[in-house]
Amino acid sequence: MAVILGLVIGIGSMFGGFMAMGGHIEVIWQPFEFLIIFGLAAGIFIVANPLAMAKQTLGAIMDASTGKSPKRKDFLELLGLLFALMRDLKAKPRNEVEAHVDNPEESELFKQFPNILKDKLLLNFICDYVRLILIGNARGFEIEALMDQEINTIRKEKLKPALALGEIADALPAIGIVAAVLGIVKAMGAIDQSPEILGGLIAAALVGTFIGILSSYAFFSPMSSKIKTIREKQMKPFLITKQALLAYINGAMPQIALEHGRKTIASGYRPTIDEVEQEALGGGDKQAA
């Protein structure tokens, strides 16, 4: 909603101001200039990135447009799952806990946390490190190094669409100039025409520069920044999991280990201790019963 509102305000103000000072809005519609600019941009994107990146970028734009990032209830659900797993690690035989992480889709414990089950990347992250804890030979600093390496890899993958759009944003002003130059070449071919016709051709050429700069700084660059912000927020569950499990490995009780994870959440989204006790810890106790 914020993205749509921002575009409506920005573009509405621009075209409104243009018309208010006597400009003719129909002059801006130059379909072949749009074709040159966005066709070139699409070609550059394909040259610079794997084809799969197009799908990932569309998904990232959708995430950014809808603000798809973890909310308070998602953090509570994650904390509830982590508490249940750490409680079972401490109190139950290894084979019972192993059954949960080996086949989480069929686990009654994991079924209580449907949003975690839907996020396969986070689900695999949690299950992999619980398995390492079950093995019992890995030391805390070794698991921490492994977690850091995996989190860094996941972050790089999640930020690739933002980098790809940022590269296109950097290229668009120059692409707009290319379109404008082609328009001027066309105009020079009609130098013997009337001033009215020649003026229209030159105006059409200048629209290319306008569209290139506008699309770069008003859409692609802000969208790249928005995707980066949203994707960084989507990394938070991995950091929560890391801090909670490391605290448990280092000897903390499940409730204390859970607090290590809770403290990594930004204050605006962080559940209170009471909320964690009522929702997360309460949910885990219910499952145990």
PDB file of N, CA, C and O in Angstrom, residues 76-115:
ATOM      1  N   LEU A  76       6.184 -14.638  17.347  1.00  0.00           N
ATOM      2  CA  LEU A  76       5.643 -15.448  18.438  1.00  0.00           C
ATOM      3  C   LEU A  76       5.572 -16.921  18.041  1.00  0.00           C
ATOM      4  O   LEU A  76       5.882 -17.811  18.842  1.00  0.00           O
ATOM      5  N   GLU A  77       5.164 -17.181  16.809  1.00  0.00           N
ATOM      6  CA  GLU A  77       5.083 -18.563  16.341  1.00  0.00           C
ATOM      7  C   GLU A  77       6.462 -19.204  16.297  1.00  0.00           C
ATOM      8  O   GLU A  77       6.645 -20.358  16.712  1.00  0.00           O
ATOM      9  N   LEU A  78       7.449 -18.455  15.817  1.00  0.00           N
ATOM     10  CA  LEU A  78       8.812 -18.985  15.761  1.00  0.00           C
ATOM     11  C   LEU A  78       9.348 -19.255  17.165  1.00  0.00           C
ATOM     12  O   LEU A  78       9.949 -20.308  17.419  1.00  0.00           O
ATOM     13  N   LEU A  79       9.125 -18.320  18.069  1.00  0.00           N
ATOM     14  CA  LEU A  79       9.587 -18.515  19.444  1.00  0.00           C
ATOM     15  C   LEU A  79       8.910 -19.720  20.081  1.00  0.00           C
ATOM     16  O   LEU A  79       9.536 -20.469  20.845  1.00  0.00           O
ATOM     17  N   GLY A  80       7.630 -19.913  19.766  1.00  0.00           N
ATOM     18  CA  GLY A  80       6.916 -21.074  20.287  1.00  0.00           C
ATOM     19  C   GLY A  80       7.529 -22.380  19.792  1.00  0.00           C
ATOM     20  O   GLY A  80       7.696 -23.338  20.555  1.00  0.00           O
ATOM     21  N   LEU A  81       7.853 -22.443  18.513  1.00  0.00           N
ATOM     22  CA  LEU A  81       8.468 -23.650  17.955  1.00  0.00           C
ATOM     23  C   LEU A  81       9.840 -23.893  18.571  1.00  0.00           C
ATOM     24  O   LEU A  81      10.173 -25.029  18.951  1.00  0.00           O
ATOM     25  N   LEU A  82      10.648 -22.850  18.672  1.00  0.00           N
ATOM     26  CA  LEU A  82      11.989 -23.008  19.237  1.00  0.00           C
ATOM     27  C   LEU A  82      11.924 -23.487  20.682  1.00  0.00           C
ATOM     28  O   LEU A  82      12.705 -24.356  21.096  1.00  0.00           O
ATOM     29  N   PHE A  83      10.977 -22.930  21.435  1.00  0.00           N
ATOM     30  CA  PHE A  83      10.848 -23.373  22.829  1.00  0.00           C
ATOM     31  C   PHE A  83      10.455 -24.847  22.891  1.00  0.00           C
ATOM     32  O   PHE A  83      11.008 -25.628  23.685  1.00  0.00           O
ATOM     33  N   ALA A  84       9.483 -25.245  22.060  1.00  0.00           N
ATOM     34  CA  ALA A  84       9.039 -26.642  22.061  1.00  0.00           C
ATOM     35  C   ALA A  84      10.191 -27.579  21.706  1.00  0.00           C
ATOM     36  O   ALA A  84      10.357 -28.643  22.323  1.00  0.00           O
ATOM     37  N   LEU A  85      11.008 -27.200  20.717  1.00  0.00           N
ATOM     38  CA  LEU A  85      12.130 -28.041  20.317  1.00  0.00           C
ATOM     39  C   LEU A  85      13.192 -28.109  21.407  1.00  0.00           C
ATOM     40  O   LEU A  85      13.707 -29.200  21.726  1.00  0.00           O
ATOM     41  N   MET A  86      13.521 -26.967  21.993  1.00  0.00           N
ATOM     42  CA  MET A  86      14.551 -26.968  23.038  1.00  0.00           C
ATOM     43  C   MET A  86      14.081 -27.702  24.280  1.00  0.00           C
ATOM     44  O   MET A  86      14.868 -28.393  24.938  1.00  0.00           O
ATOM     45  N   ARG A  87      12.802 -27.590  24.592  1.00  0.00           N
ATOM     46  CA  ARG A  87      12.251 -28.324  25.731  1.00  0.00           C
ATOM     47  C   ARG A  87      12.347 -29.828  25.499  1.00  0.00           C
ATOM     48  O   ARG A  87      12.743 -30.596  26.385  1.00  0.00           O
ATOM     49  N   ASP A  88      12.019 -30.248  24.257  1.00  0.00           N
ATOM     50  CA  ASP A  88      12.105 -31.669  23.946  1.00  0.00           C
ATOM     51  C   ASP A  88      13.553 -32.150  23.904  1.00  0.00           C
ATOM     52  O   ASP A  88      13.854 -33.284  24.299  1.00  0.00           O
ATOM     53  N   LEU A  89      14.447 -31.307  23.408  1.00  0.00           N
ATOM     54  CA  LEU A  89      15.864 -31.673  23.405  1.00  0.00           C
ATOM     55  C   LEU A  89      16.372 -31.945  24.815  1.00  0.00           C
ATOM     56  O   LEU A  89      17.218 -32.830  25.025  1.00  0.00           O
ATOM     57  N   LYS A  90      15.851 -31.213  25.764  1.00  0.00           N
ATOM     58  CA  LYS A  90      16.309 -31.339  27.141  1.00  0.00           C
ATOM     59  C   LYS A  90      15.632 -32.499  27.874  1.00  0.00           C
ATOM     60  O   LYS A  90      16.244 -33.153  28.717  1.00  0.00           O
ATOM     61  N   ALA A  91      14.362 -32.762  27.530  1.00  0.00           N
ATOM     62  CA  ALA A  91      13.576 -33.677  28.356  1.00  0.00           C
ATOM     63  C   ALA A  91      13.270 -35.018  27.698  1.00  0.00           C
ATOM     64  O   ALA A  91      12.936 -35.975  28.403  1.00  0.00           O
ATOM     65  N   LYS A  92      13.360 -35.123  26.381  1.00  0.00           N
ATOM     66  CA  LYS A  92      12.913 -36.343  25.715  1.00  0.00           C
ATOM     67  C   LYS A  92      14.080 -37.105  25.080  1.00  0.00           C
ATOM     68  O   LYS A  92      15.141 -36.527  24.818  1.00  0.00           O
ATOM     69  N   PRO A  93      13.875 -38.386  24.797  1.00  0.00           N
ATOM     70  CA  PRO A  93      14.928 -39.178  24.148  1.00  0.00           C
ATOM     71  C   PRO A  93      15.260 -38.633  22.760  1.00  0.00           C
ATOM     72  O   PRO A  93      14.416 -38.025  22.097  1.00  0.00           O
ATOM     73  N   ARG A  94      16.467 -38.913  22.339  1.00  0.00           N
ATOM     74  CA  ARG A  94      16.961 -38.389  21.065  1.00  0.00           C
ATOM     75  C   ARG A  94      16.086 -38.815  19.898  1.00  0.00           C
ATOM     76  O   ARG A  94      15.799 -38.023  19.005  1.00  0.00           O
ATOM     77  N   ASN A  95      15.626 -40.092  19.896  1.00  0.00           N
ATOM     78  CA  ASN A  95      14.875 -40.587  18.745  1.00  0.00           C
ATOM     79  C   ASN A  95      13.538 -39.880  18.570  1.00  0.00           C
ATOM     80  O   ASN A  95      13.042 -39.715  17.450  1.00  0.00           O
ATOM     81  N   GLU A  96      12.916 -39.412  19.676  1.00  0.00           N
ATOM     82  CA  GLU A  96      11.644 -38.689  19.575  1.00  0.00           C
ATOM     83  C   GLU A  96      11.837 -37.328  18.923  1.00  0.00           C
ATOM     84  O   GLU A  96      11.036 -36.908  18.079  1.00  0.00           O
ATOM     85  N   VAL A  97      12.888 -36.625  19.324  1.00  0.00           N
ATOM     86  CA  VAL A  97      13.155 -35.310  18.734  1.00  0.00           C
ATOM     87  C   VAL A  97      13.595 -35.467  17.281  1.00  0.00           C
ATOM     88  O   VAL A  97      13.210 -34.695  16.400  1.00  0.00           O
ATOM     89  N   GLU A  98      14.376 -36.494  17.027  1.00  0.00           N
ATOM     90  CA  GLU A  98      14.867 -36.748  15.672  1.00  0.00           C
ATOM     91  C   GLU A  98      13.706 -36.999  14.712  1.00  0.00           C
ATOM     92  O   GLU A  98      13.744 -36.582  13.546  1.00  0.00           O
ATOM     93  N   ALA A  99      12.668 -37.661  15.194  1.00  0.00           N
ATOM     94  CA  ALA A  99      11.501 -37.934  14.346  1.00  0.00           C
ATOM     95  C   ALA A  99      10.840 -36.634  13.893  1.00  0.00           C
ATOM     96  O   ALA A  99      10.336 -36.540  12.768  1.00  0.00           O
ATOM     97  N   HIS A 100      10.831 -35.617  14.754  1.00  0.00           N
ATOM     98  CA  HIS A 100      10.231 -34.322  14.400  1.00  0.00           C
ATOM     99  C   HIS A 100      11.020 -33.641  13.280  1.00  0.00           C
ATOM    100  O   HIS A 100      10.436 -33.162  12.307  1.00  0.00           O
ATOM    101  N   VAL A 101      12.344 -33.590  13.406  1.00  0.00           N
ATOM    102  CA  VAL A 101      13.147 -32.816  12.450  1.00  0.00           C
ATOM    103  C   VAL A 101      13.428 -33.592  11.170  1.00  0.00           C
ATOM    104  O   VAL A 101      13.725 -32.986  10.138  1.00  0.00           O
ATOM    105  N   ASP A 102      13.343 -34.916  11.224  1.00  0.00           N
ATOM    106  CA  ASP A 102      13.553 -35.713  10.010  1.00  0.00           C
ATOM    107  C   ASP A 102      12.365 -35.624   9.064  1.00  0.00           C
ATOM    108  O   ASP A 102      12.529 -35.686   7.839  1.00  0.00           O
ATOM    109  N   ASN A 103      11.172 -35.460   9.613  1.00  0.00           N
ATOM    110  CA  ASN A 103       9.969 -35.373   8.776  1.00  0.00           C
ATOM    111  C   ASN A 103       9.016 -34.334   9.369  1.00  0.00           C
ATOM    112  O   ASN A 103       7.957 -34.678   9.907  1.00  0.00           O
ATOM    113  N   PRO A 104       9.388 -33.055   9.292  1.00  0.00           N
ATOM    114  CA  PRO A 104       8.586 -32.013   9.956  1.00  0.00           C
ATOM    115  C   PRO A 104       7.164 -31.894   9.412  1.00  0.00           C
ATOM    116  O   PRO A 104       6.255 -31.523  10.142  1.00  0.00           O
ATOM    117  N   GLU A 105       6.970 -32.214   8.128  1.00  0.00           N
ATOM    118  CA  GLU A 105       5.630 -32.094   7.551  1.00  0.00           C
ATOM    119  C   GLU A 105       4.634 -33.054   8.204  1.00  0.00           C
ATOM    120  O   GLU A 105       3.433 -32.784   8.233  1.00  0.00           O
ATOM    121  N   GLU A 106       5.133 -34.164   8.752  1.00  0.00           N
ATOM    122  CA  GLU A 106       4.262 -35.147   9.407  1.00  0.00           C
ATOM    123  C   GLU A 106       4.310 -35.042  10.923  1.00  0.00           C
ATOM    124  O   GLU A 106       3.623 -35.789  11.618  1.00  0.00           O
ATOM    125  N   SER A 107       5.123 -34.132  11.431  1.00  0.00           N
ATOM    126  CA  SER A 107       5.295 -34.002  12.878  1.00  0.00           C
ATOM    127  C   SER A 107       4.118 -33.251  13.500  1.00  0.00           C
ATOM    128  O   SER A 107       3.729 -32.180  13.037  1.00  0.00           O
ATOM    129  N   GLU A 108       3.567 -33.802  14.577  1.00  0.00           N
ATOM    130  CA  GLU A 108       2.477 -33.131  15.280  1.00  0.00           C
ATOM    131  C   GLU A 108       2.961 -31.840  15.923  1.00  0.00           C
ATOM    132  O   GLU A 108       2.200 -30.888  16.070  1.00  0.00           O
ATOM    133  N   LEU A 109       4.228 -31.825  16.311  1.00  0.00           N
ATOM    134  CA  LEU A 109       4.786 -30.592  16.893  1.00  0.00           C
ATOM    135  C   LEU A 109       4.821 -29.475  15.848  1.00  0.00           C
ATOM    136  O   LEU A 109       4.338 -28.369  16.085  1.00  0.00           O
ATOM    137  N   PHE A 110       5.381 -29.771  14.683  1.00  0.00           N
ATOM    138  CA  PHE A 110       5.520 -28.746  13.650  1.00  0.00           C
ATOM    139  C   PHE A 110       4.168 -28.328  13.076  1.00  0.00           C
ATOM    140  O   PHE A 110       4.019 -27.189  12.614  1.00  0.00           O
ATOM    141  N   LYS A 111       3.195 -29.227  13.089  1.00  0.00           N
ATOM    142  CA  LYS A 111       1.882 -28.891  12.549  1.00  0.00           C
ATOM    143  C   LYS A 111       1.204 -27.773  13.330  1.00  0.00           C
ATOM    144  O   LYS A 111       0.285 -27.120  12.821  1.00  0.00           O
ATOM    145  N   GLN A 112       1.642 -27.545  14.564  1.00  0.00           N
ATOM    146  CA  GLN A 112       1.094 -26.443  15.349  1.00  0.00           C
ATOM    147  C   GLN A 112       1.597 -25.083  14.870  1.00  0.00           C
ATOM    148  O   GLN A 112       1.073 -24.052  15.289  1.00  0.00           O
ATOM    149  N   PHE A 113       2.598 -25.104  14.006  1.00  0.00           N
ATOM    150  CA  PHE A 113       3.225 -23.863  13.541  1.00  0.00           C
ATOM    151  C   PHE A 113       3.183 -23.839  12.011  1.00  0.00           C
ATOM    152  O   PHE A 113       4.222 -23.987  11.344  1.00  0.00           O
ATOM    153  N   PRO A 114       1.994 -23.645  11.420  1.00  0.00           N
ATOM    154  CA  PRO A 114       1.829 -23.784   9.957  1.00  0.00           C
ATOM    155  C   PRO A 114       2.633 -22.783   9.147  1.00  0.00           C
ATOM    156  O   PRO A 114       3.074 -23.099   8.041  1.00  0.00           O
ATOM    157  N   ASN A 115       2.825 -21.577   9.656  1.00  0.00           N
ATOM    158  CA  ASN A 115       3.591 -20.588   8.891  1.00  0.00           C
ATOM    159  C   ASN A 115       5.058 -20.983   8.769  1.00  0.00           C
ATOM    160  O   ASN A 115       5.700 -20.690   7.756  1.00  0.00           O
TER     161      ASN A 115
END
